Amino acid sequence: MRELILITGEIDAGKTHTLIQRFEAKPRGTACGFATVKRFSTQEDAFVGYDLKTLATGEDMPFILLREKYKDDFSEPVFFERFVFAQAGFRLAEEIVSMGIRNRSIRDIFIDEVGQLELQGEGFSVALREALDSEKNITLALHKKNVAAMVKKFNIIRYKIIDCDDLPKTSGVHAST
């Protein structure tokens, strides 16, 4: 029977860090997925957005910027609330999940930061639906406020919750620009 784990918590509770730790605990070549890693400006040491990190390779790409930091950085921008997303990041996420589903060696798929976009059928919603429809073990990170709506929208029945608000605090995971 497959396992579905929801890593939850408030903002800065360590959801991404926990997701990456769980990925790294899997035997090499048996898991795939992605994480949204905080990006900070080296000049100002200020938060500017997120990179999309491919967990199996460690490669990352600029993915989300705060609107006030956005300067036509993405060829296909997606504007949502206070952020601007690179459409290429959503396509990469779909490729990672699709490849993981097709690869018989992959048993676990990790998807970081599902939320309001996915509840509207946007963002990672295609990758998420494809993963949930598969027989793979799935680990999702999402804000605590989105759990009930996500469970309802994606008809999630059996799952385990890891609440990062109840875990010891860790240093975050981030990249510098």
PDB file of N, CA and C in Angstrom, residues 53-149:
ATOM      1  N   LYS A  53      14.487  23.532  -6.967  1.00  0.00           N
ATOM      2  CA  LYS A  53      15.615  22.608  -6.869  1.00  0.00           C
ATOM      3  C   LYS A  53      15.165  21.201  -7.235  1.00  0.00           C
ATOM      4  N   THR A  54      15.848  20.595  -8.213  1.00  0.00           N
ATOM      5  CA  THR A  54      15.617  19.196  -8.558  1.00  0.00           C
ATOM      6  C   THR A  54      16.349  18.361  -7.518  1.00  0.00           C
ATOM      7  N   LEU A  55      15.621  17.611  -6.711  1.00  0.00           N
ATOM      8  CA  LEU A  55      16.225  16.923  -5.572  1.00  0.00           C
ATOM      9  C   LEU A  55      17.229  15.848  -5.972  1.00  0.00           C
ATOM     10  N   ALA A  56      16.984  15.135  -7.054  1.00  0.00           N
ATOM     11  CA  ALA A  56      17.879  14.040  -7.447  1.00  0.00           C
ATOM     12  C   ALA A  56      19.240  14.536  -7.914  1.00  0.00           C
ATOM     13  N   THR A  57      19.291  15.729  -8.504  1.00  0.00           N
ATOM     14  CA  THR A  57      20.552  16.233  -9.060  1.00  0.00           C
ATOM     15  C   THR A  57      21.132  17.399  -8.273  1.00  0.00           C
ATOM     16  N   GLY A  58      20.299  18.073  -7.491  1.00  0.00           N
ATOM     17  CA  GLY A  58      20.743  19.262  -6.777  1.00  0.00           C
ATOM     18  C   GLY A  58      20.741  20.513  -7.638  1.00  0.00           C
ATOM     19  N   GLU A  59      20.406  20.376  -8.910  1.00  0.00           N
ATOM     20  CA  GLU A  59      20.360  21.536  -9.801  1.00  0.00           C
ATOM     21  C   GLU A  59      19.165  22.412  -9.444  1.00  0.00           C
ATOM     22  N   ASP A  60      19.349  23.724  -9.613  1.00  0.00           N
ATOM     23  CA  ASP A  60      18.226  24.618  -9.345  1.00  0.00           C
ATOM     24  C   ASP A  60      18.123  25.677 -10.431  1.00  0.00           C
ATOM     25  N   MET A  61      16.970  26.309 -10.452  1.00  0.00           N
ATOM     26  CA  MET A  61      16.704  27.385 -11.407  1.00  0.00           C
ATOM     27  C   MET A  61      15.888  28.464 -10.709  1.00  0.00           C
ATOM     28  N   PRO A  62      16.077  29.736 -11.088  1.00  0.00           N
ATOM     29  CA  PRO A  62      15.225  30.787 -10.534  1.00  0.00           C
ATOM     30  C   PRO A  62      13.768  30.471 -10.874  1.00  0.00           C
ATOM     31  N   PHE A  63      12.895  30.565  -9.873  1.00  0.00           N
ATOM     32  CA  PHE A  63      11.517  30.133 -10.069  1.00  0.00           C
ATOM     33  C   PHE A  63      10.487  31.175  -9.661  1.00  0.00           C
ATOM     34  N   ILE A  64      10.663  31.782  -8.509  1.00  0.00           N
ATOM     35  CA  ILE A  64       9.677  32.738  -8.001  1.00  0.00           C
ATOM     36  C   ILE A  64      10.419  33.979  -7.513  1.00  0.00           C
ATOM     37  N   LEU A  65       9.908  35.141  -7.873  1.00  0.00           N
ATOM     38  CA  LEU A  65      10.453  36.391  -7.361  1.00  0.00           C
ATOM     39  C   LEU A  65       9.334  37.210  -6.737  1.00  0.00           C
ATOM     40  N   LEU A  66       9.684  37.988  -5.727  1.00  0.00           N
ATOM     41  CA  LEU A  66       8.740  38.974  -5.215  1.00  0.00           C
ATOM     42  C   LEU A  66       8.448  39.957  -6.346  1.00  0.00           C
ATOM     43  N   ARG A  67       7.216  40.420  -6.442  1.00  0.00           N
ATOM     44  CA  ARG A  67       6.853  41.349  -7.526  1.00  0.00           C
ATOM     45  C   ARG A  67       7.779  42.557  -7.564  1.00  0.00           C
ATOM     46  N   GLU A  68       8.123  43.089  -6.390  1.00  0.00           N
ATOM     47  CA  GLU A  68       8.954  44.297  -6.379  1.00  0.00           C
ATOM     48  C   GLU A  68      10.396  44.021  -6.805  1.00  0.00           C
ATOM     49  N   LYS A  69      10.808  42.762  -6.852  1.00  0.00           N
ATOM     50  CA  LYS A  69      12.163  42.394  -7.301  1.00  0.00           C
ATOM     51  C   LYS A  69      12.175  41.935  -8.759  1.00  0.00           C
ATOM     52  N   TYR A  70      11.000  41.760  -9.346  1.00  0.00           N
ATOM     53  CA  TYR A  70      10.892  41.239 -10.712  1.00  0.00           C
ATOM     54  C   TYR A  70      11.232  42.319 -11.735  1.00  0.00           C
ATOM     55  N   LYS A  71      12.150  41.985 -12.664  1.00  0.00           N
ATOM     56  CA  LYS A  71      12.570  42.917 -13.717  1.00  0.00           C
ATOM     57  C   LYS A  71      12.566  42.198 -15.065  1.00  0.00           C
ATOM     58  N   ASP A  72      11.432  41.657 -15.472  1.00  0.00           N
ATOM     59  CA  ASP A  72      11.326  40.900 -16.730  1.00  0.00           C
ATOM     60  C   ASP A  72      12.318  39.744 -16.775  1.00  0.00           C
ATOM     61  N   ASP A  73      12.498  39.060 -15.631  1.00  0.00           N
ATOM     62  CA  ASP A  73      13.475  37.976 -15.512  1.00  0.00           C
ATOM     63  C   ASP A  73      13.031  36.692 -16.211  1.00  0.00           C
ATOM     64  N   PHE A  74      11.731  36.472 -16.375  1.00  0.00           N
ATOM     65  CA  PHE A  74      11.224  35.208 -16.909  1.00  0.00           C
ATOM     66  C   PHE A  74      10.604  35.423 -18.287  1.00  0.00           C
ATOM     67  N   SER A  75      10.832  34.465 -19.204  1.00  0.00           N
ATOM     68  CA  SER A  75      10.260  34.596 -20.548  1.00  0.00           C
ATOM     69  C   SER A  75       8.742  34.414 -20.530  1.00  0.00           C
ATOM     70  N   GLU A  76       8.241  33.576 -19.606  1.00  0.00           N
ATOM     71  CA  GLU A  76       6.794  33.373 -19.469  1.00  0.00           C
ATOM     72  C   GLU A  76       6.412  33.565 -18.001  1.00  0.00           C
ATOM     73  N   PRO A  77       6.210  34.810 -17.577  1.00  0.00           N
ATOM     74  CA  PRO A  77       5.885  35.047 -16.173  1.00  0.00           C
ATOM     75  C   PRO A  77       4.434  34.707 -15.839  1.00  0.00           C
ATOM     76  N   VAL A  78       4.226  34.255 -14.615  1.00  0.00           N
ATOM     77  CA  VAL A  78       2.892  34.007 -14.081  1.00  0.00           C
ATOM     78  C   VAL A  78       2.780  34.858 -12.819  1.00  0.00           C
ATOM     79  N   PHE A  79       1.877  35.822 -12.820  1.00  0.00           N
ATOM     80  CA  PHE A  79       1.709  36.722 -11.687  1.00  0.00           C
ATOM     81  C   PHE A  79       0.635  36.176 -10.764  1.00  0.00           C
ATOM     82  N   PHE A  80       0.966  36.082  -9.470  1.00  0.00           N
ATOM     83  CA  PHE A  80      -0.005  35.600  -8.487  1.00  0.00           C
ATOM     84  C   PHE A  80       0.305  36.248  -7.141  1.00  0.00           C
ATOM     85  N   GLU A  81      -0.651  37.013  -6.656  1.00  0.00           N
ATOM     86  CA  GLU A  81      -0.518  37.721  -5.392  1.00  0.00           C
ATOM     87  C   GLU A  81       0.790  38.512  -5.386  1.00  0.00           C
ATOM     88  N   ARG A  82       1.639  38.323  -4.389  1.00  0.00           N
ATOM     89  CA  ARG A  82       2.855  39.143  -4.296  1.00  0.00           C
ATOM     90  C   ARG A  82       4.049  38.551  -5.036  1.00  0.00           C
ATOM     91  N   PHE A  83       3.823  37.473  -5.808  1.00  0.00           N
ATOM     92  CA  PHE A  83       4.918  36.770  -6.475  1.00  0.00           C
ATOM     93  C   PHE A  83       4.769  36.749  -7.994  1.00  0.00           C
ATOM     94  N   VAL A  84       5.913  36.528  -8.658  1.00  0.00           N
ATOM     95  CA  VAL A  84       5.956  36.266 -10.096  1.00  0.00           C
ATOM     96  C   VAL A  84       6.677  34.928 -10.267  1.00  0.00           C
ATOM     97  N   PHE A  85       6.026  33.993 -10.952  1.00  0.00           N
ATOM     98  CA  PHE A  85       6.548  32.642 -11.153  1.00  0.00           C
ATOM     99  C   PHE A  85       7.061  32.499 -12.581  1.00  0.00           C
ATOM    100  N   ALA A  86       8.071  31.646 -12.763  1.00  0.00           N
ATOM    101  CA  ALA A  86       8.541  31.280 -14.098  1.00  0.00           C
ATOM    102  C   ALA A  86       7.748  30.057 -14.551  1.00  0.00           C
ATOM    103  N   GLN A  87       7.006  30.192 -15.643  1.00  0.00           N
ATOM    104  CA  GLN A  87       6.229  29.061 -16.170  1.00  0.00           C
ATOM    105  C   GLN A  87       7.133  27.857 -16.415  1.00  0.00           C
ATOM    106  N   ALA A  88       8.382  28.099 -16.774  1.00  0.00           N
ATOM    107  CA  ALA A  88       9.337  27.006 -17.017  1.00  0.00           C
ATOM    108  C   ALA A  88       9.517  26.134 -15.775  1.00  0.00           C
ATOM    109  N   GLY A  89       9.377  26.710 -14.594  1.00  0.00           N
ATOM    110  CA  GLY A  89       9.481  25.933 -13.355  1.00  0.00           C
ATOM    111  C   GLY A  89       8.342  24.941 -13.207  1.00  0.00           C
ATOM    112  N   PHE A  90       7.145  25.348 -13.577  1.00  0.00           N
ATOM    113  CA  PHE A  90       6.007  24.426 -13.513  1.00  0.00           C
ATOM    114  C   PHE A  90       6.185  23.278 -14.509  1.00  0.00           C
ATOM    115  N   ARG A  91       6.703  23.613 -15.701  1.00  0.00           N
ATOM    116  CA  ARG A  91       6.954  22.557 -16.700  1.00  0.00           C
ATOM    117  C   ARG A  91       8.018  21.582 -16.212  1.00  0.00           C
ATOM    118  N   LEU A  92       9.086  22.115 -15.599  1.00  0.00           N
ATOM    119  CA  LEU A  92      10.135  21.248 -15.066  1.00  0.00           C
ATOM    120  C   LEU A  92       9.571  20.329 -13.986  1.00  0.00           C
ATOM    121  N   ALA A  93       8.738  20.863 -13.106  1.00  0.00           N
ATOM    122  CA  ALA A  93       8.123  20.047 -12.047  1.00  0.00           C
ATOM    123  C   ALA A  93       7.301  18.914 -12.653  1.00  0.00           C
ATOM    124  N   GLU A  94       6.533  19.216 -13.692  1.00  0.00           N
ATOM    125  CA  GLU A  94       5.738  18.178 -14.366  1.00  0.00           C
ATOM    126  C   GLU A  94       6.640  17.104 -14.968  1.00  0.00           C
ATOM    127  N   GLU A  95       7.759  17.514 -15.563  1.00  0.00           N
ATOM    128  CA  GLU A  95       8.707  16.552 -16.142  1.00  0.00           C
ATOM    129  C   GLU A  95       9.301  15.647 -15.064  1.00  0.00           C
ATOM    130  N   ILE A  96       9.679  16.232 -13.937  1.00  0.00           N
ATOM    131  CA  ILE A  96      10.274  15.459 -12.839  1.00  0.00           C
ATOM    132  C   ILE A  96       9.291  14.404 -12.350  1.00  0.00           C
ATOM    133  N   VAL A  97       8.048  14.813 -12.125  1.00  0.00           N
ATOM    134  CA  VAL A  97       7.032  13.879 -11.626  1.00  0.00           C
ATOM    135  C   VAL A  97       6.714  12.816 -12.676  1.00  0.00           C
ATOM    136  N   SER A  98       6.523  13.222 -13.926  1.00  0.00           N
ATOM    137  CA  SER A  98       6.215  12.253 -14.990  1.00  0.00           C
ATOM    138  C   SER A  98       7.326  11.224 -15.138  1.00  0.00           C
ATOM    139  N   MET A  99       8.570  11.687 -15.114  1.00  0.00           N
ATOM    140  CA  MET A  99       9.702  10.778 -15.224  1.00  0.00           C
ATOM    141  C   MET A  99       9.730   9.808 -14.042  1.00  0.00           C
ATOM    142  N   GLY A 100       9.452  10.323 -12.850  1.00  0.00           N
ATOM    143  CA  GLY A 100       9.437   9.472 -11.665  1.00  0.00           C
ATOM    144  C   GLY A 100       8.355   8.411 -11.713  1.00  0.00           C
ATOM    145  N   ILE A 101       7.210   8.764 -12.248  1.00  0.00           N
ATOM    146  CA  ILE A 101       6.110   7.800 -12.357  1.00  0.00           C
ATOM    147  C   ILE A 101       6.462   6.703 -13.355  1.00  0.00           C
ATOM    148  N   ARG A 102       7.092   7.068 -14.458  1.00  0.00           N
ATOM    149  CA  ARG A 102       7.464   6.076 -15.478  1.00  0.00           C
ATOM    150  C   ARG A 102       8.638   5.190 -15.061  1.00  0.00           C
ATOM    151  N   ASN A 103       9.493   5.692 -14.184  1.00  0.00           N
ATOM    152  CA  ASN A 103      10.695   4.956 -13.777  1.00  0.00           C
ATOM    153  C   ASN A 103      10.340   3.949 -12.681  1.00  0.00           C
ATOM    154  N   ARG A 104      10.499   2.677 -12.965  1.00  0.00           N
ATOM    155  CA  ARG A 104      10.133   1.627 -12.005  1.00  0.00           C
ATOM    156  C   ARG A 104      11.007   1.642 -10.753  1.00  0.00           C
ATOM    157  N   SER A 105      12.210   2.212 -10.834  1.00  0.00           N
ATOM    158  CA  SER A 105      13.105   2.277  -9.673  1.00  0.00           C
ATOM    159  C   SER A 105      12.643   3.312  -8.656  1.00  0.00           C
ATOM    160  N   ILE A 106      11.885   4.293  -9.118  1.00  0.00           N
ATOM    161  CA  ILE A 106      11.416   5.368  -8.236  1.00  0.00           C
ATOM    162  C   ILE A 106      10.206   4.880  -7.449  1.00  0.00           C
ATOM    163  N   ARG A 107      10.332   4.954  -6.128  1.00  0.00           N
ATOM    164  CA  ARG A 107       9.233   4.558  -5.239  1.00  0.00           C
ATOM    165  C   ARG A 107       8.580   5.758  -4.549  1.00  0.00           C
ATOM    166  N   ASP A 108       9.332   6.873  -4.458  1.00  0.00           N
ATOM    167  CA  ASP A 108       8.862   8.037  -3.703  1.00  0.00           C
ATOM    168  C   ASP A 108       8.976   9.305  -4.538  1.00  0.00           C
ATOM    169  N   ILE A 109       7.923  10.123  -4.493  1.00  0.00           N
ATOM    170  CA  ILE A 109       7.906  11.412  -5.182  1.00  0.00           C
ATOM    171  C   ILE A 109       7.678  12.504  -4.141  1.00  0.00           C
ATOM    172  N   PHE A 110       8.510  13.551  -4.207  1.00  0.00           N
ATOM    173  CA  PHE A 110       8.460  14.664  -3.260  1.00  0.00           C
ATOM    174  C   PHE A 110       8.064  15.939  -3.998  1.00  0.00           C
ATOM    175  N   ILE A 111       7.028  16.618  -3.492  1.00  0.00           N
ATOM    176  CA  ILE A 111       6.524  17.852  -4.101  1.00  0.00           C
ATOM    177  C   ILE A 111       6.421  18.909  -3.010  1.00  0.00           C
ATOM    178  N   ASP A 112       7.150  20.010  -3.199  1.00  0.00           N
ATOM    179  CA  ASP A 112       7.221  21.064  -2.186  1.00  0.00           C
ATOM    180  C   ASP A 112       6.281  22.218  -2.524  1.00  0.00           C
ATOM    181  N   GLU A 113       5.644  22.735  -1.491  1.00  0.00           N
ATOM    182  CA  GLU A 113       4.851  23.967  -1.559  1.00  0.00           C
ATOM    183  C   GLU A 113       3.675  23.941  -2.520  1.00  0.00           C
ATOM    184  N   VAL A 114       2.738  23.051  -2.269  1.00  0.00           N
ATOM    185  CA  VAL A 114       1.463  23.119  -2.977  1.00  0.00           C
ATOM    186  C   VAL A 114       0.541  24.023  -2.163  1.00  0.00           C
ATOM    187  N   GLY A 115      -0.300  24.774  -2.844  1.00  0.00           N
ATOM    188  CA  GLY A 115      -1.140  25.716  -2.105  1.00  0.00           C
ATOM    189  C   GLY A 115      -2.238  26.318  -2.953  1.00  0.00           C
ATOM    190  N   GLN A 116      -2.376  27.634  -2.856  1.00  0.00           N
ATOM    191  CA  GLN A 116      -3.493  28.338  -3.485  1.00  0.00           C
ATOM    192  C   GLN A 116      -3.528  28.182  -5.005  1.00  0.00           C
ATOM    193  N   LEU A 117      -2.378  28.231  -5.658  1.00  0.00           N
ATOM    194  CA  LEU A 117      -2.375  28.037  -7.117  1.00  0.00           C
ATOM    195  C   LEU A 117      -2.940  26.671  -7.485  1.00  0.00           C
ATOM    196  N   GLU A 118      -2.514  25.644  -6.772  1.00  0.00           N
ATOM    197  CA  GLU A 118      -2.970  24.283  -7.062  1.00  0.00           C
ATOM    198  C   GLU A 118      -4.456  24.124  -6.752  1.00  0.00           C
ATOM    199  N   LEU A 119      -4.937  24.799  -5.738  1.00  0.00           N
ATOM    200  CA  LEU A 119      -6.363  24.752  -5.414  1.00  0.00           C
ATOM    201  C   LEU A 119      -7.200  25.395  -6.521  1.00  0.00           C
ATOM    202  N   GLN A 120      -6.588  26.279  -7.308  1.00  0.00           N
ATOM    203  CA  GLN A 120      -7.262  26.917  -8.444  1.00  0.00           C
ATOM    204  C   GLN A 120      -6.993  26.175  -9.753  1.00  0.00           C
ATOM    205  N   GLY A 121      -6.344  25.015  -9.657  1.00  0.00           N
ATOM    206  CA  GLY A 121      -6.054  24.239 -10.861  1.00  0.00           C
ATOM    207  C   GLY A 121      -4.840  24.728 -11.623  1.00  0.00           C
ATOM    208  N   GLU A 122      -4.011  25.535 -10.999  1.00  0.00           N
ATOM    209  CA  GLU A 122      -2.821  26.109 -11.643  1.00  0.00           C
ATOM    210  C   GLU A 122      -1.563  25.564 -10.963  1.00  0.00           C
ATOM    211  N   GLY A 123      -0.435  26.184 -11.250  1.00  0.00           N
ATOM    212  CA  GLY A 123       0.816  25.827 -10.577  1.00  0.00           C
ATOM    213  C   GLY A 123       1.225  24.387 -10.813  1.00  0.00           C
ATOM    214  N   PHE A 124       1.453  23.677  -9.720  1.00  0.00           N
ATOM    215  CA  PHE A 124       1.862  22.274  -9.773  1.00  0.00           C
ATOM    216  C   PHE A 124       0.671  21.322  -9.848  1.00  0.00           C
ATOM    217  N   SER A 125      -0.531  21.822 -10.145  1.00  0.00           N
ATOM    218  CA  SER A 125      -1.728  20.969 -10.061  1.00  0.00           C
ATOM    219  C   SER A 125      -1.666  19.761 -10.995  1.00  0.00           C
ATOM    220  N   VAL A 126      -1.112  19.914 -12.194  1.00  0.00           N
ATOM    221  CA  VAL A 126      -1.011  18.779 -13.122  1.00  0.00           C
ATOM    222  C   VAL A 126      -0.057  17.734 -12.554  1.00  0.00           C
ATOM    223  N   ALA A 127       1.114  18.178 -12.089  1.00  0.00           N
ATOM    224  CA  ALA A 127       2.092  17.252 -11.498  1.00  0.00           C
ATOM    225  C   ALA A 127       1.516  16.580 -10.259  1.00  0.00           C
ATOM    226  N   LEU A 128       0.817  17.346  -9.440  1.00  0.00           N
ATOM    227  CA  LEU A 128       0.228  16.808  -8.217  1.00  0.00           C
ATOM    228  C   LEU A 128      -0.824  15.749  -8.537  1.00  0.00           C
ATOM    229  N   ARG A 129      -1.718  16.043  -9.465  1.00  0.00           N
ATOM    230  CA  ARG A 129      -2.762  15.081  -9.837  1.00  0.00           C
ATOM    231  C   ARG A 129      -2.133  13.805 -10.390  1.00  0.00           C
ATOM    232  N   GLU A 130      -1.137  13.952 -11.255  1.00  0.00           N
ATOM    233  CA  GLU A 130      -0.460  12.796 -11.842  1.00  0.00           C
ATOM    234  C   GLU A 130       0.196  11.947 -10.741  1.00  0.00           C
ATOM    235  N   ALA A 131       0.838  12.600  -9.787  1.00  0.00           N
ATOM    236  CA  ALA A 131       1.484  11.872  -8.687  1.00  0.00           C
ATOM    237  C   ALA A 131       0.447  11.151  -7.832  1.00  0.00           C
ATOM    238  N   LEU A 132      -0.630  11.842  -7.487  1.00  0.00           N
ATOM    239  CA  LEU A 132      -1.663  11.236  -6.643  1.00  0.00           C
ATOM    240  C   LEU A 132      -2.367  10.074  -7.337  1.00  0.00           C
ATOM    241  N   ASP A 133      -2.455  10.118  -8.655  1.00  0.00           N
ATOM    242  CA  ASP A 133      -3.090   9.038  -9.407  1.00  0.00           C
ATOM    243  C   ASP A 133      -2.167   7.841  -9.606  1.00  0.00           C
ATOM    244  N   SER A 134      -0.902   7.988  -9.248  1.00  0.00           N
ATOM    245  CA  SER A 134       0.066   6.901  -9.415  1.00  0.00           C
ATOM    246  C   SER A 134       0.065   6.003  -8.175  1.00  0.00           C
ATOM    247  N   GLU A 135       0.854   4.957  -8.233  1.00  0.00           N
ATOM    248  CA  GLU A 135       1.001   4.040  -7.096  1.00  0.00           C
ATOM    249  C   GLU A 135       2.235   4.368  -6.260  1.00  0.00           C
ATOM    250  N   LYS A 136       2.886   5.496  -6.531  1.00  0.00           N
ATOM    251  CA  LYS A 136       4.107   5.882  -5.820  1.00  0.00           C
ATOM    252  C   LYS A 136       3.768   6.441  -4.441  1.00  0.00           C
ATOM    253  N   ASN A 137       4.730   6.349  -3.522  1.00  0.00           N
ATOM    254  CA  ASN A 137       4.626   7.045  -2.244  1.00  0.00           C
ATOM    255  C   ASN A 137       4.809   8.531  -2.532  1.00  0.00           C
ATOM    256  N   ILE A 138       3.985   9.361  -1.905  1.00  0.00           N
ATOM    257  CA  ILE A 138       4.019  10.798  -2.170  1.00  0.00           C
ATOM    258  C   ILE A 138       4.256  11.541  -0.858  1.00  0.00           C
ATOM    259  N   THR A 139       5.159  12.524  -0.907  1.00  0.00           N
ATOM    260  CA  THR A 139       5.357  13.446   0.207  1.00  0.00           C
ATOM    261  C   THR A 139       5.117  14.853  -0.323  1.00  0.00           C
ATOM    262  N   LEU A 140       4.169  15.563   0.289  1.00  0.00           N
ATOM    263  CA  LEU A 140       3.822  16.929  -0.098  1.00  0.00           C
ATOM    264  C   LEU A 140       4.120  17.870   1.053  1.00  0.00           C
ATOM    265  N   ALA A 141       4.631  19.050   0.738  1.00  0.00           N
ATOM    266  CA  ALA A 141       4.767  20.101   1.744  1.00  0.00           C
ATOM    267  C   ALA A 141       3.744  21.184   1.417  1.00  0.00           C
ATOM    268  N   LEU A 142       3.017  21.608   2.435  1.00  0.00           N
ATOM    269  CA  LEU A 142       2.005  22.636   2.236  1.00  0.00           C
ATOM    270  C   LEU A 142       1.732  23.368   3.535  1.00  0.00           C
ATOM    271  N   HIS A 143       1.316  24.614   3.405  1.00  0.00           N
ATOM    272  CA  HIS A 143       0.968  25.423   4.570  1.00  0.00           C
ATOM    273  C   HIS A 143      -0.220  24.780   5.277  1.00  0.00           C
ATOM    274  N   LYS A 144      -0.180  24.846   6.587  1.00  0.00           N
ATOM    275  CA  LYS A 144      -1.218  24.237   7.425  1.00  0.00           C
ATOM    276  C   LYS A 144      -2.627  24.693   7.038  1.00  0.00           C
ATOM    277  N   LYS A 145      -2.774  25.971   6.661  1.00  0.00           N
ATOM    278  CA  LYS A 145      -4.107  26.502   6.336  1.00  0.00           C
ATOM    279  C   LYS A 145      -4.700  25.874   5.073  1.00  0.00           C
ATOM    280  N   ASN A 146      -3.864  25.223   4.245  1.00  0.00           N
ATOM    281  CA  ASN A 146      -4.344  24.644   2.983  1.00  0.00           C
ATOM    282  C   ASN A 146      -4.672  23.160   3.055  1.00  0.00           C
ATOM    283  N   VAL A 147      -4.420  22.526   4.189  1.00  0.00           N
ATOM    284  CA  VAL A 147      -4.578  21.067   4.274  1.00  0.00           C
ATOM    285  C   VAL A 147      -6.012  20.636   3.967  1.00  0.00           C
ATOM    286  N   ALA A 148      -6.990  21.188   4.650  1.00  0.00           N
ATOM    287  CA  ALA A 148      -8.384  20.742   4.476  1.00  0.00           C
ATOM    288  C   ALA A 148      -8.855  20.934   3.034  1.00  0.00           C
ATOM    289  N   ALA A 149      -8.561  22.090   2.451  1.00  0.00           N
ATOM    290  CA  ALA A 149      -8.988  22.356   1.074  1.00  0.00           C
ATOM    291  C   ALA A 149      -8.277  21.435   0.085  1.00  0.00           C
TER     292      ALA A 149
END
